[in-house]
Tab-separated table of C-alpha atoms in Angstrom:
chain	number	residue	atom	x	y	z
A	1059	MET	CA	14.541	-16.298	59.603
A	1060	ALA	CA	16.359	-14.172	57.186
A	1061	LYS	CA	20.343	-14.042	58.096
A	1062	SER	CA	21.489	-10.539	58.963
A	1063	TYR	CA	24.494	-8.358	57.910
A	1064	ASP	CA	25.733	-5.132	59.011
A	1065	VAL	CA	25.942	-4.136	55.393
A	1066	ILE	CA	25.066	-5.935	51.872
A	1067	ILE	CA	27.155	-4.846	48.677
A	1068	ILE	CA	25.363	-5.834	45.826
A	1069	GLY	CA	27.753	-6.332	43.178
A	1070	ALA	CA	31.539	-7.588	42.972
A	1071	GLY	CA	33.231	-5.483	40.734
A	1072	PRO	CA	36.119	-3.261	41.536
A	1073	ALA	CA	33.602	-0.752	43.552
A	1074	GLY	CA	31.799	-3.016	45.487
A	1075	MET	CA	35.001	-5.138	46.522
A	1076	THR	CA	36.634	-1.991	47.975
A	1077	ALA	CA	33.120	-1.174	49.721
A	1078	ALA	CA	33.937	-4.555	51.379
A	1079	LEU	CA	37.361	-4.321	52.214
A	1080	TYR	CA	36.499	-0.989	53.795
A	1081	ALA	CA	33.339	-1.863	55.562
A	1082	SER	CA	34.840	-5.440	56.944
A	1083	ARG	CA	37.933	-3.825	57.946
A	1084	ALA	CA	35.818	-1.739	60.161
A	1085	ASN	CA	34.271	-4.620	61.769
A	1086	LEU	CA	31.347	-4.439	60.490
A	1087	SER	CA	29.593	-7.963	59.094
A	1088	VAL	CA	29.890	-7.883	55.422
A	1089	LEU	CA	28.012	-9.944	52.517
A	1090	LEU	CA	28.857	-9.295	49.225
A	1091	LEU	CA	26.727	-10.878	46.668
A	1092	ASP	CA	27.274	-10.998	42.821
A	1093	ARG	CA	25.031	-13.156	40.230
A	1094	GLY	CA	28.305	-14.118	38.666
A	1095	ILE	CA	32.097	-14.285	39.151
A	1096	TYR	CA	33.813	-11.333	41.152
A	1097	GLY	CA	35.679	-8.872	39.267
A	1098	GLY	CA	32.891	-7.505	37.181
A	1099	GLN	CA	33.932	-6.038	33.431
A	1100	MET	CA	37.312	-6.479	34.560
A	1101	ASN	CA	36.832	-10.309	33.648
A	1102	ASN	CA	36.646	-8.996	29.980
A	1103	THR	CA	39.520	-6.865	30.023
A	1104	ALA	CA	42.600	-8.096	28.317
A	1105	ALA	CA	44.870	-5.428	29.961
A	1106	ILE	CA	44.340	-2.898	32.223
A	1107	GLU	CA	46.786	0.167	31.553
A	1108	ASN	CA	45.631	3.014	33.532
A	1109	TYR	CA	45.249	1.684	37.350
A	1110	PRO	CA	48.083	2.971	39.351
A	1111	GLY	CA	50.787	0.945	40.573
A	1112	PHE	CA	50.728	-1.107	37.569
A	1113	LYS	CA	52.395	-0.520	34.105
A	1114	SER	CA	49.902	-3.157	32.697
A	1115	VAL	CA	47.767	-5.606	34.158
A	1116	LEU	CA	45.422	-8.642	33.357
A	1117	GLY	CA	41.941	-7.527	34.403
A	1118	PRO	CA	40.827	-11.421	35.370
A	1119	ASP	CA	44.337	-10.922	37.585
A	1120	LEU	CA	43.630	-7.561	39.046
A	1121	ALA	CA	39.909	-8.983	39.745
A	1122	LYS	CA	41.370	-11.709	41.723
A	1123	ASP	CA	44.088	-9.544	44.049
A	1124	MET	CA	41.059	-7.303	44.388
A	1125	TYR	CA	39.246	-9.943	45.669
A	1126	ASP	CA	41.104	-11.641	48.069
A	1127	SER	CA	41.961	-8.027	49.503
A	1128	ALA	CA	38.236	-7.676	49.946
A	1129	THR	CA	37.706	-10.578	51.644
A	1130	GLN	CA	40.469	-10.893	53.995
A	1131	PHE	CA	38.715	-9.393	57.138
A	1132	GLY	CA	35.801	-11.147	57.069
A	1133	ALA	CA	33.534	-10.072	54.149
A	1134	GLU	CA	31.597	-13.046	52.878
A	1135	TYR	CA	30.683	-13.833	49.292
A	1136	ALA	CA	27.560	-15.323	48.075
A	1137	TYR	CA	26.094	-15.737	44.551
A	1138	GLY	CA	22.637	-14.675	43.942
A	1139	SER	CA	20.666	-12.781	41.817
A	1140	VAL	CA	18.899	-9.903	43.471
A	1141	GLU	CA	15.492	-9.558	42.846
A	1142	SER	CA	13.966	-6.525	44.952
A	1143	VAL	CA	15.155	-4.372	47.748
A	1144	GLU	CA	12.761	-2.959	50.474
A	1145	ASP	CA	13.475	0.011	52.821
A	1146	GLN	CA	12.074	-0.648	56.073
A	1147	GLY	CA	14.117	2.572	57.721
A	1148	ALA	CA	16.891	1.087	59.870
A	1149	VAL	CA	16.460	-2.300	58.420
A	1150	LYS	CA	16.518	-3.326	54.542
A	1151	VAL	CA	15.110	-6.441	53.027
A	1152	VAL	CA	17.136	-7.967	49.854
A	1153	LYS	CA	15.915	-10.516	48.291
A	1154	THR	CA	17.357	-12.677	45.938
A	1155	ASP	CA	16.498	-15.812	43.555
A	1156	SER	CA	17.142	-17.983	46.361
A	1157	ASP	CA	17.625	-16.332	49.549
A	1158	THR	CA	16.011	-13.284	51.753
A	1159	PHE	CA	18.430	-11.480	53.803
A	1160	GLU	CA	18.084	-8.373	56.290
A	1161	THR	CA	20.869	-5.800	56.762
A	1162	LYS	CA	21.505	-1.890	58.113
A	1163	ALA	CA	22.696	-0.393	54.993
A	1164	ILE	CA	23.273	-1.458	51.614
A	1165	VAL	CA	25.577	-0.321	48.500
A	1166	ILE	CA	24.672	-0.876	45.415
A	1167	GLY	CA	27.497	-1.742	42.704
A	1168	THR	CA	25.601	-3.648	40.045
A	1169	GLY	CA	27.471	-1.749	37.228
A	1170	SER	CA	26.045	-1.737	33.294
A	1171	GLU	CA	25.913	-4.232	30.412
A	1172	TYR	CA	26.168	-3.578	26.927
A	1173	ARG	CA	23.588	-2.193	24.976
A	1174	LYS	CA	22.153	-4.157	21.622
A	1175	LEU	CA	21.865	-2.824	18.378
A	1176	GLY	CA	18.419	-4.075	18.105
A	1177	VAL	CA	19.135	-5.226	14.261
A	1178	PRO	CA	17.782	-8.244	12.504
A	1179	GLY	CA	20.232	-11.471	13.158
A	1180	GLU	CA	22.214	-10.120	16.332
A	1181	ASP	CA	20.030	-12.252	18.676
A	1182	THR	CA	19.961	-15.221	16.135
A	1183	TYR	CA	23.870	-15.224	15.768
A	1184	GLY	CA	24.435	-14.550	19.344
A	1185	GLY	CA	27.588	-17.130	20.108
A	1186	ARG	CA	27.423	-17.539	16.402
A	1187	GLY	CA	29.475	-14.683	15.616
A	1188	VAL	CA	28.112	-11.946	17.283
A	1189	SER	CA	29.852	-10.909	20.842
A	1190	TYR	CA	30.065	-8.593	23.042
A	1191	CYS	CA	33.488	-9.444	24.582
A	1192	ALA	CA	36.485	-9.696	22.217
A	1193	VAL	CA	38.439	-11.255	25.516
A	1194	CYS	CA	35.949	-14.061	25.250
A	1195	ASP	CA	35.658	-14.959	22.099
A	1196	GLY	CA	38.279	-13.378	20.033
A	1197	ALA	CA	39.946	-16.696	20.019
A	1198	PHE	CA	37.458	-17.947	17.693
A	1199	PHE	CA	38.270	-15.562	15.066
A	1200	LYS	CA	41.879	-16.513	14.377
A	1201	ASN	CA	43.138	-15.185	11.232
A	1202	LYS	CA	39.404	-14.230	10.022
A	1203	HIS	CA	37.930	-10.905	9.361
A	1204	VAL	CA	35.644	-9.298	11.834
A	1205	VAL	CA	33.765	-6.004	12.402
A	1206	VAL	CA	33.477	-3.831	15.798
A	1207	ILE	CA	30.597	-1.704	15.731
A	1208	GLY	CA	31.522	1.427	17.530
A	1209	GLY	CA	33.465	4.057	18.208
A	1210	GLY	CA	34.330	5.159	21.826
A	1211	ASP	CA	37.064	3.497	24.169
A	1212	SER	CA	35.428	0.112	24.430
A	1213	ALA	CA	34.667	-0.185	21.062
A	1214	ILE	CA	38.840	0.860	19.770
A	1215	GLU	CA	40.461	-1.074	22.909
A	1216	GLU	CA	38.759	-4.458	22.027
A	1217	GLY	CA	39.194	-3.834	18.231
A	1218	SER	CA	43.073	-3.052	18.529
A	1219	TYR	CA	42.803	-6.308	20.645
A	1220	LEU	CA	41.390	-8.268	18.275
A	1221	THR	CA	44.278	-7.577	15.789
A	1222	GLN	CA	46.348	-9.550	17.640
A	1223	LEU	CA	43.797	-12.691	16.397
A	1224	ALA	CA	41.695	-11.586	13.513
A	1225	SER	CA	43.674	-11.226	9.771
A	1226	LYS	CA	41.204	-8.138	9.677
A	1227	VAL	CA	39.387	-5.640	11.948
A	1228	THR	CA	36.869	-3.246	10.175
A	1229	VAL	CA	35.390	-0.424	12.357
A	1230	ILE	CA	32.015	0.508	11.433
A	1231	HIS	CA	30.820	3.992	13.080
A	1232	ARG	CA	27.799	6.106	12.726
A	1233	ARG	CA	30.025	9.114	12.872
A	1234	ASP	CA	32.928	10.625	10.566
A	1235	GLN	CA	35.256	10.701	13.641
A	1236	LEU	CA	35.845	8.328	17.053
A	1237	ARG	CA	35.002	9.486	20.297
A	1238	ALA	CA	37.773	7.059	21.750
A	1239	GLN	CA	40.706	8.534	23.808
A	1240	GLN	CA	42.941	10.257	21.659
A	1241	ILE	CA	46.151	7.626	22.487
A	1242	LEU	CA	43.771	5.022	21.795
A	1243	GLN	CA	42.458	6.500	18.523
A	1244	ASP	CA	46.605	6.815	17.573
A	1245	ARG	CA	47.259	3.040	18.039
A	1246	ALA	CA	43.923	2.557	15.881
A	1247	PHE	CA	44.982	4.455	13.052
A	1248	ALA	CA	48.649	3.082	13.081
A	1249	ASN	CA	47.575	-0.406	13.028
A	1250	PRO	CA	47.776	-1.878	9.696
A	1251	LYS	CA	44.925	-4.136	10.345
A	1252	MET	CA	42.507	-1.945	11.051
A	1253	GLU	CA	40.209	-0.047	8.755
A	1254	PHE	CA	37.399	1.977	9.057
A	1255	VAL	CA	34.002	2.444	7.624
A	1256	TRP	CA	32.630	6.025	8.421
A	1257	ASN	CA	28.962	7.573	8.799
A	1258	SER	CA	27.614	4.104	8.765
A	1259	ASN	CA	25.188	2.037	10.261
A	1260	VAL	CA	24.782	-1.794	10.381
A	1261	THR	CA	21.159	-2.610	9.418
A	1262	GLU	CA	21.249	-6.550	9.393
A	1263	ILE	CA	23.547	-9.597	10.721
A	1264	VAL	CA	23.193	-11.760	7.974
A	1265	GLY	CA	24.366	-15.562	8.461
A	1266	ASP	CA	23.532	-19.454	7.132
A	1267	ASP	CA	22.111	-22.107	9.111
A	1268	LYS	CA	25.521	-21.922	11.468
A	1269	LYS	CA	27.022	-18.844	11.324
A	1270	VAL	CA	27.342	-15.073	10.674
A	1271	THR	CA	28.546	-14.646	6.794
A	1272	ALA	CA	27.934	-10.759	6.433
A	1273	VAL	CA	26.682	-7.200	7.790
A	1274	LYS	CA	24.448	-5.180	5.741
A	1275	VAL	CA	25.395	-1.306	6.107
A	1276	ASN	CA	23.888	2.223	5.326
A	1277	ASN	CA	25.659	5.154	4.706
A	1278	ASN	CA	23.754	7.627	7.078
A	1279	LYS	CA	25.158	10.510	4.663
A	1280	THR	CA	24.575	8.935	0.894
A	1281	GLY	CA	21.822	6.468	1.943
A	1282	GLU	CA	24.078	3.954	0.025
A	1283	ASP	CA	23.335	0.269	1.063
A	1284	SER	CA	26.029	-1.967	0.915
A	1285	GLU	CA	27.364	-5.404	2.449
A	1286	ILE	CA	30.309	-6.603	3.984
A	1287	ALA	CA	31.310	-10.323	3.922
A	1288	VAL	CA	32.683	-10.989	8.011
A	1289	ASP	CA	32.928	-14.144	10.035
A	1290	GLY	CA	32.233	-12.273	13.233
A	1291	VAL	CA	30.532	-9.329	14.667
A	1292	PHE	CA	31.902	-7.259	17.908
A	1293	ILE	CA	29.001	-4.739	19.007
A	1294	TYR	CA	30.238	-1.296	21.481
A	1295	VAL	CA	27.638	1.158	20.933
A	1296	GLY	CA	26.814	2.032	24.866
A	1297	ILE	CA	25.888	0.675	28.071
A	1298	ASN	CA	22.817	0.370	30.239
A	1299	PRO	CA	22.835	0.357	33.987
A	1300	ILE	CA	21.639	-2.582	35.838
A	1301	THR	CA	19.094	-1.136	38.462
A	1302	LYS	CA	15.921	-3.006	37.322
A	1303	PRO	CA	15.658	-4.393	41.041
A	1304	PHE	CA	15.878	-0.957	42.707
A	1305	GLY	CA	13.280	0.615	40.568
A	1306	ASN	CA	10.795	0.987	43.301
A	1307	LEU	CA	13.539	2.941	45.761
A	1308	GLY	CA	12.849	6.337	43.693
A	1309	ILE	CA	16.807	6.159	43.546
A	1310	THR	CA	17.265	6.423	39.913
A	1311	ASP	CA	16.871	8.760	36.884
A	1312	GLU	CA	15.189	8.602	33.777
A	1313	ASN	CA	17.310	6.307	32.433
A	1314	GLY	CA	18.099	4.349	35.231
A	1315	TRP	CA	21.497	5.566	36.284
A	1316	ILE	CA	21.498	5.953	40.305
A	1317	ILE	CA	21.667	9.366	41.496
A	1318	THR	CA	24.073	10.063	44.407
A	1319	ASN	CA	25.907	12.862	46.448
A	1320	ASP	CA	29.843	13.075	46.841
A	1321	HIS	CA	29.408	10.486	49.625
A	1322	MET	CA	27.875	7.997	47.392
A	1323	GLU	CA	24.612	8.447	49.385
A	1324	THR	CA	21.265	8.123	47.524
A	1325	LYS	CA	18.397	9.975	49.018
A	1326	VAL	CA	17.212	6.892	50.535
A	1327	PRO	CA	19.233	6.569	54.014
A	1328	GLY	CA	21.308	3.996	54.460
A	1329	ILE	CA	21.324	3.055	50.618
A	1330	PHE	CA	24.563	3.708	48.673
A	1331	ALA	CA	25.560	3.166	45.161
A	1332	VAL	CA	29.185	3.267	43.553
A	1333	GLY	CA	30.890	2.175	40.193
A	1334	ASP	CA	29.267	2.151	36.515
A	1335	VAL	CA	25.870	2.030	38.077
A	1336	ARG	CA	26.199	5.949	39.108
A	1337	LYS	CA	25.333	8.689	36.706
A	1338	LYS	CA	28.932	10.232	35.908
A	1339	ASP	CA	31.293	11.131	33.422
A	1340	LEU	CA	34.157	8.480	34.211
A	1341	ARG	CA	33.714	4.722	34.360
A	1342	GLN	CA	36.992	3.479	35.462
A	1343	VAL	CA	38.486	0.812	37.761
A	1344	ALA	CA	40.400	3.921	39.319
A	1345	THR	CA	37.476	5.882	39.820
A	1346	ALA	CA	35.379	2.896	40.625
A	1347	VAL	CA	37.908	1.828	43.699
A	1348	GLY	CA	37.715	5.270	45.170
A	1349	GLU	CA	34.142	5.340	45.274
A	1350	GLY	CA	34.116	2.294	46.911
A	1351	GLY	CA	36.251	3.350	49.438
A	1352	THR	CA	34.136	6.602	50.059
A	1353	ALA	CA	31.161	4.105	50.506
A	1354	GLY	CA	32.665	1.999	53.035
A	1355	GLN	CA	33.715	4.352	55.231
A	1356	GLY	CA	30.417	6.169	54.604
A	1357	VAL	CA	28.516	2.966	55.777
A	1358	TYR	CA	30.615	2.768	58.648
A	1359	ASN	CA	29.391	6.275	59.714
A	1360	TYR	CA	25.866	5.618	58.998
A	1361	ILE	CA	25.906	2.213	61.142
A	1362	THR	CA	27.665	4.276	63.952
A	1363	ALA	CA	25.024	6.812	63.931
A	1364	LEU	CA	21.989	4.468	64.186
A	1365	GLY	CA	23.785	3.140	67.429
A	1366	ASP	CA	23.800	6.084	68.450
A	1367	GLN	CA	20.172	6.918	68.073
A	1368	VAL	CA	19.259	3.734	69.675
A	1369	LYS	CA	21.492	4.525	72.753
A	1370	ASN	CA	19.611	7.681	73.008
């Protein structure tokens, strides 16, 4: 028989862990599922400077503190890659790669993942000079030249972090100005180790039998092609929602982002969504935590209403 819970929370990032805290504190049985370690993208962040109560905190440290808080009232944690979710009305069925569970409510907090450039050499040199995580791989490029591709918050934050290790960080951006927050831009422009290549697209990542050696670049204004010798390539060109297992539920937009109301409810009763997987403007730890609290309380209200319907 499938093991049963009041609520299953899919994804153990800050939003999912907060939902687990609120739901379990309301005396609901909670399973927190994730395909990897708890914390989500916090584990890839060197320092978080905009989470209230902390001037600066290491991402993995904040993840551990949130996990300890989320499980203190009995929420269970399990590894599992969710393959499908079936809505059977008052009962939902969650199938992973190894188990099947039944639940009254679901909170989806699967987050998002970095988008690939889709150029020759990107997959070939994955783990051999191509990376999407400066905190994870930056130490391999100490005193070396790396490029960062992108112009948003992630690209500039991670580029700034890399200057602590690399000899030089070259930011390649397809536009003539950055999209990152102004404070991040100011820091980057003031950093002597950072330089910028504007109006340019990387068309190929080049290497030898062992590692990356260069990137080929096309200037989208002049049409000029060039090649930059580098030791590493860090890519930050956007994110995609992780929502493939939920495609049958009809809760996503055309790009895969889950649509909810202000109560984190999807159009399917009993299914909520929180964090970076939602269609929204701001994706931050602070907003994820708020959404998790809202969903945790919403789950309690939903299950209480289900009980009242049964009694009547």
